[in-house]
Short mmCIF file of C-alpha atoms and ligand atoms in Angstrom, two decimals:
data_model
loop_
_atom_site.label_atom_id
_atom_site.label_comp_id
_atom_site.label_asym_id
_atom_site.label_seq_id
_atom_site.Cartn_x
_atom_site.Cartn_y
_atom_site.Cartn_z
CA MET A 1 -11.06 -5.16 38.24
CA LEU A 2 -8.06 -4.52 35.96
CA LYS A 3 -9.09 -2.67 33.43
CA PRO A 4 -7.82 -3.30 29.65
CA SER A 5 -5.88 0.06 28.34
CA ALA A 6 -8.16 2.39 26.75
CA ARG A 7 -6.39 2.47 23.43
CA SER A 8 -6.84 -1.38 22.72
CA ASP A 9 -10.96 0.02 22.59
CA VAL A 10 -11.10 0.00 18.91
CA GLU A 11 -14.03 -1.31 17.26
CA PRO A 12 -14.13 -5.04 15.99
CA PHE A 13 -12.45 -5.67 11.95
CA LEU A 14 -15.96 -7.26 10.99
CA ALA A 15 -14.83 -9.07 8.16
CA MET A 16 -12.56 -11.48 10.83
CA ASP A 17 -15.60 -11.48 13.06
CA VAL A 18 -18.17 -12.86 10.49
CA MET A 19 -14.61 -15.17 9.52
CA THR A 20 -15.27 -16.32 13.59
CA ALA A 21 -19.17 -16.39 13.35
CA ALA A 22 -18.67 -18.83 10.09
CA ALA A 23 -15.93 -20.78 11.64
CA GLU A 24 -17.92 -21.80 14.36
CA LEU A 25 -21.43 -23.04 12.20
CA GLU A 26 -18.52 -24.67 10.20
CA ALA A 27 -17.35 -26.55 13.64
CA ALA A 28 -21.11 -27.81 14.08
CA GLY A 29 -21.42 -29.01 11.28
CA LYS A 30 -22.59 -26.52 8.30
CA ARG A 31 -20.65 -25.76 4.77
CA ILE A 32 -20.36 -22.01 4.98
CA ILE A 33 -19.51 -20.36 1.33
CA HIS A 34 -17.00 -17.60 2.46
CA MET A 35 -16.70 -14.17 0.46
CA GLU A 36 -15.95 -12.60 3.71
CA VAL A 37 -12.09 -11.69 3.65
CA GLY A 38 -10.35 -11.25 0.93
CA GLN A 39 -7.77 -14.53 1.63
CA PRO A 40 -6.98 -16.01 -2.20
CA GLY A 41 -8.55 -19.91 -1.88
CA ALA A 42 -5.61 -21.04 -4.01
CA PRO A 43 -2.50 -22.53 -2.30
CA ALA A 44 0.21 -20.69 -2.43
CA PRO A 45 2.36 -21.58 -5.99
CA ALA A 46 4.39 -24.49 -6.19
CA PRO A 47 7.57 -22.90 -6.17
CA VAL A 48 7.25 -21.42 -3.18
CA LEU A 49 5.86 -24.62 -1.61
CA ALA A 50 8.89 -26.62 -3.43
CA ALA A 51 11.32 -23.79 -1.34
CA ALA A 52 9.51 -23.87 1.79
CA ALA A 53 10.49 -28.09 1.04
CA GLU A 54 13.94 -26.94 1.19
CA ALA A 55 13.75 -24.65 4.26
CA LEU A 56 12.01 -27.04 6.74
CA ARG A 57 15.50 -29.59 6.27
CA GLY A 58 17.43 -27.29 7.77
CA ARG A 59 17.79 -24.96 10.98
CA LEU A 60 15.47 -22.25 10.80
CA GLY A 61 16.13 -18.90 13.49
CA TYR A 62 16.15 -15.37 13.83
CA THR A 63 16.67 -13.00 11.03
CA GLU A 64 17.68 -9.83 10.09
CA ALA A 65 15.14 -7.78 11.42
CA LEU A 66 15.15 -6.03 8.13
CA GLY A 67 14.75 -9.49 6.39
CA ILE A 68 16.85 -11.99 4.47
CA ARG A 69 19.07 -10.57 1.93
CA THR A 70 17.99 -12.56 -0.91
CA LEU A 71 14.65 -11.64 -0.27
CA ARG A 72 15.06 -8.09 -0.20
CA GLU A 73 17.10 -8.19 -3.42
CA ARG A 74 14.82 -10.52 -5.39
CA ILE A 75 11.69 -7.43 -4.03
CA ALA A 76 13.93 -5.04 -5.24
CA ARG A 77 14.47 -6.76 -8.62
CA HIS A 78 11.02 -6.92 -9.38
CA TYR A 79 10.18 -3.21 -8.49
CA ALA A 80 13.25 -3.12 -11.71
CA GLU A 81 11.47 -6.11 -13.70
CA ALA A 82 8.05 -5.00 -13.11
CA TYR A 83 7.37 -1.13 -13.08
CA GLY A 84 10.85 0.04 -14.53
CA VAL A 85 11.70 1.46 -11.04
CA ALA A 86 15.68 1.83 -9.66
CA VAL A 87 15.41 0.79 -5.72
CA PRO A 88 17.88 -0.34 -4.00
CA PRO A 89 17.63 -3.25 -1.46
CA SER A 90 19.15 -1.31 1.10
CA ARG A 91 15.38 0.32 0.86
CA VAL A 92 13.57 -2.73 1.16
CA MET A 93 12.43 -3.69 4.45
CA VAL A 94 10.43 -7.37 4.76
CA THR A 95 7.75 -7.18 7.34
CA THR A 96 4.81 -9.69 8.74
CA GLY A 97 2.36 -9.14 6.04
CA SER A 98 1.53 -5.66 4.99
CA SER A 99 -0.14 -5.28 8.64
CA GLY A 100 3.31 -5.26 9.88
CA GLY A 101 4.15 -3.22 7.59
CA PHE A 102 1.72 0.09 8.01
CA ASN A 103 1.76 -0.99 12.18
CA LEU A 104 5.67 0.09 11.69
CA THR A 105 4.78 2.81 9.09
CA PHE A 106 2.10 4.32 11.69
CA LEU A 107 4.44 4.08 14.60
CA GLY A 108 7.63 4.91 12.72
CA ALA A 109 6.97 7.89 10.73
CA PHE A 110 4.73 9.56 13.21
CA ASP A 111 4.27 11.09 16.43
CA ALA A 112 1.02 10.70 18.87
CA GLY A 113 -1.67 13.41 17.47
CA ALA A 114 -0.13 13.27 14.02
CA ARG A 115 -3.87 13.79 11.50
CA ILE A 116 -3.43 10.96 8.69
CA ALA A 117 -5.75 11.45 5.40
CA MET A 118 -7.16 8.26 4.18
CA ALA A 119 -10.46 7.85 1.61
CA SER A 120 -13.69 6.12 3.79
CA PRO A 121 -14.63 3.16 2.51
CA ALA A 122 -10.97 2.42 3.39
CA TYR A 123 -9.97 -0.89 4.88
CA PRO A 124 -10.84 -1.13 8.28
CA ALA A 125 -7.42 -1.86 10.29
CA TYR A 126 -5.86 1.48 9.09
CA ARG A 127 -8.08 3.38 11.46
CA ASN A 128 -8.24 0.73 13.84
CA VAL A 129 -4.06 0.87 14.30
CA MET A 130 -4.34 5.15 14.03
CA LYS A 131 -6.05 4.61 17.13
CA ALA A 132 -4.74 2.33 19.36
CA LEU A 133 -1.25 4.64 18.30
CA GLY A 134 -3.18 7.88 19.35
CA LEU A 135 -3.31 8.89 15.64
CA LEU A 136 -6.02 10.88 14.11
CA PRO A 137 -7.31 9.16 11.36
CA VAL A 138 -9.17 11.95 8.99
CA GLU A 139 -11.58 9.98 6.78
CA ILE A 140 -12.88 11.43 4.10
CA GLY A 141 -15.87 10.60 2.11
CA VAL A 142 -15.13 9.78 -1.37
CA GLY A 143 -18.10 8.62 -3.48
CA PRO A 144 -18.59 8.40 -7.68
CA GLU A 145 -17.85 12.04 -8.64
CA THR A 146 -13.84 10.90 -8.00
CA ARG A 147 -15.04 7.32 -9.09
CA TRP A 148 -14.17 6.53 -4.63
CA ALA A 149 -10.70 7.26 -5.24
CA LEU A 150 -9.21 9.83 -3.13
CA THR A 151 -7.90 12.93 -5.14
CA ALA A 152 -5.05 15.88 -4.74
CA GLU A 153 -7.39 18.54 -3.98
CA HIS A 154 -9.68 15.99 -1.20
CA VAL A 155 -5.62 16.37 0.72
CA GLU A 156 -5.08 20.42 0.03
CA ALA A 157 -8.64 20.72 1.25
CA ALA A 158 -8.34 18.71 4.87
CA HIS A 159 -4.49 20.15 5.17
CA ARG A 160 -6.06 23.50 4.95
CA GLU A 161 -8.58 22.66 7.34
CA ALA A 162 -6.34 21.59 10.23
CA SER A 163 -2.49 20.22 9.48
CA LEU A 164 -2.09 16.58 7.66
CA ALA A 165 1.54 14.78 8.89
CA GLY A 166 0.36 11.80 6.49
CA VAL A 167 -2.20 10.40 3.75
CA LEU A 168 -2.50 7.22 3.05
CA VAL A 169 -3.98 5.65 -0.04
CA ALA A 170 -4.04 2.45 -1.33
CA SER A 171 -4.25 1.50 -5.44
CA PRO A 172 -6.47 -0.47 -6.29
CA ALA A 173 -8.44 -0.06 -3.07
CA ASN A 174 -10.67 -1.94 -0.21
CA PRO A 175 -13.74 -2.17 -0.55
CA THR A 176 -14.85 -0.74 -3.49
CA GLY A 177 -11.94 -1.97 -6.04
CA THR A 178 -11.20 1.19 -7.52
CA MET A 179 -7.86 2.60 -8.59
CA THR A 180 -6.09 6.02 -8.53
CA SER A 181 -5.13 6.50 -12.01
CA PRO A 182 -1.45 7.04 -12.63
CA GLU A 183 -1.73 10.39 -13.17
CA GLU A 184 -4.02 11.20 -10.15
CA LEU A 185 -1.17 9.30 -8.08
CA ARG A 186 1.26 11.48 -9.67
CA ARG A 187 -0.75 14.98 -8.37
CA LEU A 188 -1.30 13.17 -4.99
CA VAL A 189 2.56 12.57 -4.56
CA ALA A 190 3.82 15.93 -5.29
CA LEU A 191 1.13 17.48 -3.75
CA SER A 192 2.38 15.53 -0.33
CA ASP A 193 6.03 16.59 -1.39
CA ASP A 194 5.40 19.91 -1.70
CA LEU A 195 3.38 20.19 1.20
CA GLY A 196 5.84 18.16 3.75
CA ILE A 197 3.21 15.06 4.22
CA ARG A 198 4.29 11.57 4.22
CA PHE A 199 2.97 10.10 1.65
CA ILE A 200 1.67 6.48 1.66
CA SER A 201 0.94 4.38 -0.74
CA ASP A 202 -0.61 1.02 0.13
CA GLU A 203 0.65 -1.51 -3.05
CA ILE A 204 -1.44 -4.87 -2.00
CA TYR A 205 -3.22 -5.25 -5.17
CA HIS A 206 -0.91 -4.31 -7.49
CA GLY A 207 -1.20 -7.72 -10.09
CA LEU A 208 -4.79 -8.06 -9.13
CA VAL A 209 -5.82 -5.28 -11.62
CA TYR A 210 -8.40 -6.21 -14.61
CA ALA A 211 -8.79 -2.25 -15.85
CA GLY A 212 -6.25 0.42 -16.15
CA ARG A 213 -2.94 -0.04 -14.86
CA ALA A 214 -1.15 0.27 -11.44
CA GLU A 215 2.05 2.42 -11.01
CA THR A 216 3.90 2.23 -7.67
CA ALA A 217 4.40 5.22 -5.85
CA LEU A 218 7.78 5.35 -6.58
CA ARG A 219 7.88 6.53 -10.05
CA HIS A 220 7.16 9.81 -8.46
CA GLY A 221 10.51 9.97 -5.85
CA ASP A 222 11.90 8.65 -2.84
CA ARG A 223 10.22 9.70 0.36
CA ALA A 224 6.75 7.80 0.19
CA VAL A 225 6.52 4.56 1.71
CA VAL A 226 5.38 1.73 -0.21
CA ILE A 227 3.83 -0.71 1.97
CA ASN A 228 2.99 -4.34 -0.17
CA SER A 229 2.34 -7.93 0.61
CA PHE A 230 2.41 -11.80 -0.65
CA SER A 231 -0.92 -11.64 0.82
CA LYS A 232 -3.19 -11.36 -2.27
CA TYR A 233 -1.26 -11.72 -5.30
CA TYR A 234 0.96 -14.34 -4.46
CA CYS A 235 -1.60 -16.53 -2.28
CA MET A 236 0.23 -16.38 0.90
CA THR A 237 -2.18 -14.76 3.04
CA GLY A 238 -0.94 -17.47 6.21
CA TRP A 239 2.85 -17.29 5.41
CA ARG A 240 1.93 -13.98 7.15
CA VAL A 241 5.25 -12.07 4.79
CA GLY A 242 4.86 -8.64 3.36
CA TRP A 243 7.42 -6.14 2.54
CA LEU A 244 8.35 -2.12 2.29
CA VAL A 245 9.97 0.60 0.74
CA LEU A 246 10.93 2.90 2.54
CA PRO A 247 12.95 6.44 2.05
CA ASP A 248 16.70 6.46 3.66
CA GLU A 249 15.99 8.31 6.45
CA LEU A 250 12.79 5.59 7.61
CA VAL A 251 15.22 2.29 7.31
CA ARG A 252 17.55 2.37 10.58
CA PRO A 253 14.22 4.02 12.88
CA PHE A 254 12.52 0.88 11.66
CA GLU A 255 15.20 -1.67 11.84
CA ARG A 256 15.27 -0.77 15.65
CA LEU A 257 11.56 -0.77 16.23
CA SER A 258 11.12 -4.28 15.18
CA GLN A 259 14.10 -5.52 16.41
CA SER A 260 12.50 -4.77 19.51
CA LEU A 261 8.78 -5.67 18.60
CA TYR A 262 9.20 -8.97 16.90
CA ILE A 263 12.75 -9.53 16.32
CA SER A 264 12.53 -10.74 12.71
CA VAL A 265 10.24 -12.11 10.30
CA PRO A 266 9.75 -16.16 10.46
CA GLU A 267 12.41 -17.35 8.24
CA LEU A 268 10.03 -20.43 7.12
CA SER A 269 8.16 -17.55 4.91
CA GLN A 270 11.10 -15.65 3.75
CA ARG A 271 12.77 -18.54 2.21
CA ALA A 272 9.63 -19.34 0.58
CA ALA A 273 8.86 -16.34 -0.38
CA VAL A 274 11.64 -15.27 -2.19
CA ALA A 275 10.25 -17.91 -5.20
CA ALA A 276 7.14 -15.95 -5.40
CA PHE A 277 8.61 -14.01 -8.14
CA ASP A 278 9.00 -16.89 -10.37
CA SER A 279 5.60 -18.31 -10.32
CA GLY A 280 4.53 -16.45 -12.80
CA ALA A 281 2.18 -18.58 -15.17
CA GLU A 282 0.28 -20.20 -12.01
CA LEU A 283 -0.55 -16.70 -9.77
CA GLU A 284 -1.89 -15.45 -13.98
CA ALA A 285 -4.05 -18.81 -14.10
CA VAL A 286 -5.50 -18.16 -10.08
CA LYS A 287 -6.09 -14.41 -11.54
CA ALA A 288 -8.09 -15.33 -14.82
CA GLY A 289 -10.49 -17.19 -11.94
CA TYR A 290 -10.92 -14.46 -10.24
CA ALA A 291 -11.93 -12.14 -13.61
CA ARG A 292 -14.12 -14.81 -13.84
CA ASN A 293 -15.64 -14.75 -10.68
CA ARG A 294 -15.85 -10.94 -11.34
CA ALA A 295 -17.76 -11.30 -14.41
CA ALA A 296 -20.43 -14.01 -12.60
CA LEU A 297 -21.01 -11.58 -10.00
CA LEU A 298 -21.44 -8.42 -11.76
CA GLU A 299 -23.48 -10.58 -13.83
CA ARG A 300 -25.89 -11.73 -11.60
CA LEU A 301 -25.51 -9.44 -8.84
CA PRO A 302 -27.71 -6.52 -10.02
CA GLY A 303 -30.41 -9.26 -10.95
CA LEU A 304 -30.81 -10.22 -7.50
CA GLY A 305 -31.08 -7.17 -6.32
CA PHE A 306 -28.15 -5.64 -5.03
CA ASP A 307 -27.17 -1.96 -6.89
CA GLU A 308 -24.24 0.59 -6.88
CA ILE A 309 -21.76 -1.69 -7.41
CA LEU A 310 -18.90 0.30 -8.22
CA PRO A 311 -16.24 0.09 -10.04
CA VAL A 312 -14.03 -3.51 -9.19
CA ASP A 313 -11.19 -2.17 -11.68
CA GLY A 314 -8.74 -4.29 -9.11
CA ALA A 315 -8.78 -6.65 -5.66
CA PHE A 316 -11.23 -9.00 -5.39
CA TYR A 317 -14.26 -7.66 -3.78
CA VAL A 318 -17.42 -6.55 -5.40
CA TYR A 319 -18.71 -3.30 -3.01
CA ALA A 320 -23.04 -3.20 -3.29
CA SER A 321 -25.75 -1.25 -2.18
CA VAL A 322 -28.45 -3.37 -0.32
CA ALA A 323 -29.78 -0.65 0.50
CA ARG A 324 -33.09 -2.26 -1.61
CA PHE A 325 -33.31 -5.24 1.49
CA THR A 326 -31.81 -3.29 4.46
CA ASN A 327 -31.08 -0.03 6.15
CA ASP A 328 -29.03 -2.59 8.54
CA ALA A 329 -26.03 -4.50 6.94
CA LEU A 330 -24.40 -6.11 10.34
CA ASP A 331 -28.01 -7.45 10.53
CA PHE A 332 -28.02 -8.90 7.00
CA ALA A 333 -24.73 -10.18 7.04
CA SER A 334 -25.82 -12.22 10.39
CA ARG A 335 -29.12 -13.23 8.22
CA MET A 336 -27.33 -14.22 5.30
CA LEU A 337 -24.39 -16.32 7.08
CA ARG A 338 -27.25 -17.92 9.27
CA GLU A 339 -29.71 -18.85 6.72
CA ALA A 340 -27.94 -19.15 3.61
CA GLY A 341 -24.84 -20.08 4.44
CA VAL A 342 -23.35 -16.94 2.68
CA ALA A 343 -20.03 -15.20 4.77
CA ALA A 344 -19.59 -11.73 3.55
CA THR A 345 -18.53 -8.49 4.95
CA PRO A 346 -21.42 -5.92 6.10
CA GLY A 347 -20.21 -1.94 5.05
CA PRO A 348 -19.88 -0.28 8.68
CA ASP A 349 -16.43 -1.99 8.84
CA PHE A 350 -15.02 0.19 5.00
CA ASP A 351 -17.21 3.86 6.28
CA HIS A 352 -19.08 4.33 9.37
CA ALA A 353 -20.90 7.07 7.50
CA ARG A 354 -22.77 5.58 4.20
CA GLY A 355 -22.03 1.40 5.24
CA HIS A 356 -25.27 0.50 7.07
CA ARG A 357 -26.53 0.21 3.16
CA TYR A 358 -23.31 -1.39 1.78
CA MET A 359 -22.02 -5.09 1.67
CA ARG A 360 -18.53 -6.08 0.56
CA PHE A 361 -18.23 -9.50 -1.39
CA SER A 362 -15.30 -11.12 -1.71
CA PHE A 363 -14.10 -12.83 -5.15
CA ALA A 364 -11.10 -14.28 -4.19
CA GLY A 365 -12.56 -17.86 -3.29
CA THR A 366 -12.40 -20.81 -6.36
CA GLU A 367 -15.02 -20.41 -9.07
CA GLY A 368 -16.59 -23.50 -7.74
CA ASP A 369 -16.92 -21.82 -4.18
CA ILE A 370 -18.25 -18.16 -5.63
CA GLY A 371 -20.74 -19.87 -7.96
CA GLU A 372 -22.10 -21.79 -5.76
CA GLY A 373 -22.18 -18.28 -3.25
CA ILE A 374 -24.17 -16.53 -5.77
CA ASP A 375 -26.81 -19.75 -5.97
CA ARG A 376 -27.51 -19.98 -2.55
CA LEU A 377 -27.51 -15.75 -2.24
CA ALA A 378 -30.41 -16.39 -5.45
CA HIS A 379 -32.45 -18.92 -3.40
CA TRP A 380 -32.55 -16.97 -0.04
CA LEU A 381 -33.43 -13.78 -1.65
CA ARG A 382 -36.21 -15.23 -4.13
C1 PLP B 401 -5.93 -2.54 2.02
C2 PLP B 401 -5.18 -4.20 2.85
N1 PLP B 401 -4.62 -3.50 3.18
C3 PLP B 401 -3.79 -4.51 3.85
C4 PLP B 401 -3.94 -5.74 4.26
C5 PLP B 401 -3.61 -6.54 5.08
O1 PLP B 401 -2.93 -7.95 4.79
P1 PLP B 401 -1.77 -8.56 4.41
O2 PLP B 401 -1.55 -8.35 6.49
O3 PLP B 401 -2.14 -10.23 5.22
O4 PLP B 401 -0.80 -8.69 4.02
C6 PLP B 401 -5.67 -6.00 3.16
C7 PLP B 401 -6.03 -7.09 4.09
O5 PLP B 401 -7.05 -7.72 3.40
C8 PLP B 401 -6.40 -5.08 2.85
O6 PLP B 401 -7.39 -5.41 2.40
#
């Protein structure tokens, strides 16, 4: 038998597997509350839908591989407006979600065998994609002593052990919701520059901050790769559109890669995304709903037996210990789905070492759904 490649042998992305299992139950007529994937319950904002409707009236074609100019310019302006940081449109590249952005980054900024530091727990696709591309994820276990965030000391120690080529930080982070303080971000970027390590900043949860302030790595120089997306704050997961801000020397190599890998991001999504930045009030109302969901979970989960709830400074996840119920989060998630009709993601997706006693609950759904999810859990755990 002809076999698949060895590099395709990455672990499954469990959140997506849970979503598939939930879809099977739904196809059989069961109602499932979705708290497994980080997917806004709200549709894309009205100006985005209007721009898409307008775009549908004309021809949709390939675009420049770096993205349409109007969108690159609008993204550049966003950095001036939101952070007071000047970014030329020439350094902005539109990607198929941030997923497309970090695939390109791992491929275009590193050679096979490069060691990239990242926190554990972390978003699982980072390590899966790195492995498929022959990079070596260096997972650094973080915990309450640093509010579950990577620090410059962590990176320095890992680099001393064996040279790092890159470091990847997400703030707010998934699954922990924790933020890297502006001062720690400055230290991490400065250290990376000193050591000649490429700093990658996943800023996909910017805009979704409940405590503290999200700072862009671009404030501290122009060597970092910044990854962002319209998926989360802008409620556009299904449109598959995101962006990178690149150091000058990476723009042309990334352009060449994307020309041959996928030609361009769908024009419909790009034209619609231009309007996302003009949707402030609508998006802030959605965020206020997340804040209420967050408050409801933080209030009720401890009483149901979930412990050690992490900070939830930002994003839309609660990562909580289920050690009181089980030592096998995979089994717990599967029973919760079948018996309570609540889909959530087991911790091993994010952390091999400790994840077996954690679950992640996404509260990006509507208030009605999240409230019902909590009620179902209360009933199930009684
Ligand atoms: C930290 C983080 N980065 C990147 C992504 C990928 O998102 P997208 O490709 O939709 O932009 C996610 C999705 O959940 C995420 O949590």
